[in-house]
Amino acid sequence: THVVTANCQACRFTDCVTVCPVACFHGDDERLYIDPDVCVDCSACIPACPVGAIKEEFDLSDDEEQWIRINAARAPDLPIIRAKQSPLPTAEARRSELGLN
Ligand code: F3S
């Protein structure tokens, strides 16, 4: 499955949802999560994210493996996000900090 990792925090660009064919993204006010029971592993969202937040499960580092559990636990309780929304006010600063702009 695919998972949304740490870089989504403070960004929440939501470009990922616009390319997802199955609406597997759910969100709270801070970030998005992928429902692993809905994701079809198409990988379309990986290049869509401006901060590289989305990874395939097998590409995760040891530090990132926690995101598998967090995405699976959080996604089902949150609303599905299907349309692009405004990024968080901190998004561009965070993107610069990550050296990704
Ligand atoms: Fe987050 Fe990237 Fe999507 S910042 S909301 S995973 S486009």
XYZ file of N, CA and C and ligand atoms in Angstrom:
310
model
N 0.839 -1.196 0.000
C 0.000 0.000 0.000
C 0.879 1.253 0.000
N 0.269 2.397 -0.200
C 0.975 3.669 -0.152
C 0.611 4.393 1.139
N 1.557 5.189 1.638
C 1.301 5.894 2.893
C 1.743 7.347 2.789
N 1.040 8.208 3.501
C 1.430 9.611 3.600
C 2.345 9.729 4.818
N 3.552 10.250 4.592
C 4.549 10.309 5.673
C 4.672 11.728 6.242
N 5.743 11.971 6.981
C 5.893 13.186 7.786
C 5.797 14.497 7.011
N 6.293 14.548 5.770
C 6.351 15.830 5.066
C 4.992 16.467 4.789
N 3.932 15.696 4.893
C 2.595 16.288 4.676
C 2.264 17.305 5.758
N 2.748 17.042 6.953
C 2.491 17.916 8.100
C 2.972 19.335 7.802
N 2.149 20.316 8.123
C 2.444 21.741 7.892
C 2.341 22.137 6.414
N 2.031 21.189 5.541
C 1.902 21.478 4.109
C 0.454 21.269 3.643
N 0.041 20.011 3.601
C -1.325 19.667 3.180
C -1.660 20.284 1.818
N -0.773 20.044 0.854
C -0.966 20.632 -0.473
C -2.216 20.097 -1.195
N -2.584 18.860 -0.920
C -3.763 18.170 -1.498
C -3.734 17.946 -3.016
N -2.590 18.157 -3.667
C -2.513 17.790 -5.093
C -2.717 16.284 -5.275
N -2.340 15.532 -4.269
C -2.453 14.064 -4.328
C -3.880 13.595 -4.609
N -4.857 14.261 -4.022
C -6.242 13.778 -4.160
C -6.763 13.940 -5.587
N -6.171 14.885 -6.320
C -6.683 15.169 -7.665
C -6.300 14.081 -8.669
N -5.326 13.259 -8.339
C -4.912 12.188 -9.262
C -5.325 10.800 -8.779
N -5.904 10.715 -7.597
C -6.279 9.408 -7.042
C -7.541 8.876 -7.724
N -7.474 7.657 -8.311
C -8.642 7.120 -9.018
C -9.691 6.498 -8.104
N -9.365 6.341 -6.817
C -10.280 5.607 -5.940
C -10.698 6.371 -4.675
N -10.323 7.631 -4.541
C -10.699 8.432 -3.367
C -10.291 7.759 -2.057
N -9.013 7.439 -1.956
C -8.536 6.780 -0.725
C -7.956 7.759 0.289
N -7.973 9.066 -0.017
C -7.395 10.050 0.909
C -8.424 10.581 1.889
N -8.020 10.628 3.147
C -8.850 11.191 4.215
C -8.010 12.253 4.907
N -8.676 13.261 5.493
C -7.883 14.324 6.093
C -8.411 14.869 7.398
N -7.465 15.330 8.235
C -7.828 16.185 9.365
C -7.305 17.581 9.029
N -7.266 18.488 10.009
C -6.870 19.865 9.702
C -5.382 20.001 9.399
N -4.597 19.002 9.740
C -3.147 19.126 9.621
C -2.539 18.379 8.448
N -3.184 17.293 8.003
C -2.550 16.446 7.002
C -3.533 15.422 6.466
N -3.062 14.643 5.491
C -3.895 13.592 4.907
C -3.330 12.207 5.236
N -4.209 11.212 5.078
C -3.863 9.814 5.341
C -4.499 8.981 4.235
N -3.852 7.864 3.888
C -4.392 6.952 2.880
C -5.044 5.757 3.563
N -6.252 5.424 3.119
C -6.906 4.208 3.627
C -6.322 3.011 2.867
N -5.587 2.147 3.556
C -4.927 1.031 2.869
C -5.909 0.011 2.294
N -7.142 0.016 2.777
C -8.141 -0.919 2.247
C -8.733 -0.432 0.927
N -8.465 0.834 0.581
C -9.039 1.415 -0.633
C -7.964 1.683 -1.698
N -6.762 2.029 -1.266
C -5.648 2.308 -2.183
C -5.398 1.115 -3.106
N -5.239 1.410 -4.417
C -5.002 0.338 -5.397
C -3.542 0.320 -5.877
N -2.685 1.058 -5.163
C -1.251 1.042 -5.475
C -0.919 1.499 -6.883
N -1.636 2.497 -7.377
C -1.349 2.979 -8.733
C -0.123 3.885 -8.780
N 0.247 4.467 -7.627
C 1.413 5.363 -7.513
C 1.259 6.734 -8.167
N 0.084 7.058 -8.657
C -0.106 8.360 -9.314
C 0.152 9.524 -8.357
N -0.104 9.323 -7.085
C 0.034 10.408 -6.104
C 1.481 10.724 -5.759
N 2.390 9.787 -5.988
C 3.777 10.007 -5.559
C 4.383 11.240 -6.235
N 4.374 11.335 -7.572
C 4.942 12.539 -8.195
C 4.057 13.773 -8.041
N 2.798 13.597 -7.659
C 1.893 14.748 -7.526
C 2.185 15.573 -6.281
N 2.773 14.971 -5.274
C 3.015 15.690 -4.007
C 4.257 16.559 -4.115
N 4.114 17.894 -3.890
C 5.252 18.809 -4.035
C 6.359 18.583 -3.011
N 6.060 17.879 -1.935
C 7.080 17.664 -0.896
C 7.424 16.179 -0.694
N 7.083 15.369 -1.686
C 7.482 13.956 -1.625
C 6.991 13.202 -0.409
N 5.804 13.538 0.061
C 5.318 12.940 1.316
C 4.796 11.510 1.158
N 4.482 11.109 -0.087
C 3.841 9.803 -0.257
C 4.847 8.770 -0.751
N 4.846 7.631 -0.078
C 5.785 6.567 -0.427
C 5.087 5.225 -0.446
N 5.704 4.305 -1.187
C 5.230 2.933 -1.129
C 5.758 2.311 0.153
N 4.980 1.406 0.680
C 5.301 0.762 1.950
C 6.736 0.218 1.968
N 7.123 -0.405 0.870
C 8.452 -1.031 0.859
C 9.594 -0.049 0.661
N 9.281 1.221 0.416
C 10.323 2.239 0.307
C 10.549 3.001 1.608
N 9.832 2.647 2.650
C 9.933 3.390 3.907
C 11.208 3.032 4.658
N 11.812 4.055 5.280
C 12.938 3.807 6.176
C 12.386 3.266 7.498
N 13.254 2.786 8.345
C 12.814 2.285 9.655
C 12.042 3.361 10.420
N 12.527 4.585 10.353
C 11.867 5.696 11.056
C 10.478 5.986 10.506
N 10.280 5.665 9.249
C 8.999 5.993 8.609
C 7.964 4.876 8.726
N 8.370 3.719 9.152
C 7.438 2.583 9.165
C 6.221 2.807 10.043
N 6.368 3.669 11.038
C 5.233 4.005 11.905
C 4.045 4.564 11.101
N 4.338 5.146 9.943
C 3.266 5.765 9.158
C 2.288 4.751 8.582
N 2.708 3.518 8.451
C 1.792 2.471 7.972
C 0.636 2.341 8.966
N 0.994 2.214 10.220
C -0.009 2.060 11.277
C -0.855 3.334 11.425
N -0.196 4.479 11.371
C -0.914 5.748 11.576
C -1.930 5.996 10.448
N -1.521 5.765 9.201
C -2.469 5.941 8.082
C -3.659 5.007 8.236
N -3.394 3.743 8.535
C -4.470 2.748 8.653
C -5.424 3.077 9.795
N -4.884 3.601 10.887
C -5.718 3.894 12.055
C -6.540 5.157 11.875
N -5.950 6.184 11.279
C -6.606 7.490 11.197
C -7.584 7.607 10.020
N -7.216 7.078 8.874
C -8.011 7.321 7.665
C -9.507 7.001 7.813
N -9.864 5.820 8.324
C -11.298 5.477 8.332
C -12.181 6.406 9.172
N -11.596 7.102 10.141
C -12.381 7.976 11.021
C -12.537 9.391 10.480
N -11.876 9.701 9.375
C -11.851 11.076 8.882
C -12.576 11.192 7.546
N -13.043 12.399 7.207
C -13.737 12.585 5.933
C -12.823 12.329 4.731
N -13.403 11.807 3.664
C -12.674 11.641 2.402
C -12.449 13.023 1.795
N -11.229 13.258 1.314
C -10.908 14.514 0.632
C -10.746 14.181 -0.858
N -11.628 14.726 -1.676
C -11.635 14.398 -3.106
C -11.176 15.552 -3.981
N -11.265 16.773 -3.472
C -10.954 17.945 -4.296
C -9.788 18.717 -3.692
N -9.040 19.367 -4.551
C -7.927 20.206 -4.126
C -8.419 21.298 -3.175
N -7.686 21.501 -2.095
C -8.000 22.573 -1.146
C -6.779 23.489 -1.052
N -6.934 24.620 -0.389
C -5.790 25.504 -0.196
C -4.785 24.821 0.716
N -3.499 24.906 0.389
C -2.485 24.380 1.306
C -2.523 25.137 2.627
N -1.914 24.587 3.658
C -1.835 25.279 4.944
C -0.982 26.544 4.788
N -1.226 27.568 5.627
C -0.450 28.816 5.534
C 1.061 28.590 5.701
N 1.426 27.513 6.343
C 2.842 27.199 6.578
C 3.473 26.400 5.430
N 2.681 26.062 4.407
C 3.142 25.103 3.400
C 4.379 25.554 2.618
N 4.371 26.798 2.143
C 5.508 27.238 1.313
C 6.783 27.360 2.136
N 6.638 27.808 3.383
C 7.811 27.891 4.260
C 8.378 26.506 4.540
N 7.491 25.556 4.731
C 7.923 24.185 4.997
C 8.603 23.579 3.761
N 8.040 23.864 2.608
C 8.616 23.375 1.358
C 10.038 23.919 1.165
N 10.247 25.202 1.469
C 11.581 25.804 1.392
C 12.533 25.148 2.374
N 12.026 24.943 3.591
C 12.830 24.327 4.643
C 13.320 22.946 4.196
N 12.462 22.256 3.451
C 12.812 20.916 2.974
C 13.681 20.967 1.715
N 13.892 22.175 1.187
C 14.703 22.334 -0.009
C 14.023 21.807 -1.261
N 12.696 21.893 -1.297
C 11.949 21.267 -2.391
C 11.219 22.258 -3.297
N 11.648 23.512 -3.290
C 10.985 24.438 -4.220
C 11.954 25.032 -5.212
Fe 0.090 16.043 1.812
Fe 1.501 16.029 -0.387
Fe -1.015 15.333 -0.451
S 1.626 17.547 1.213
S -1.954 16.529 1.154
S 0.584 14.265 0.621
S 0.064 16.504 -2.014
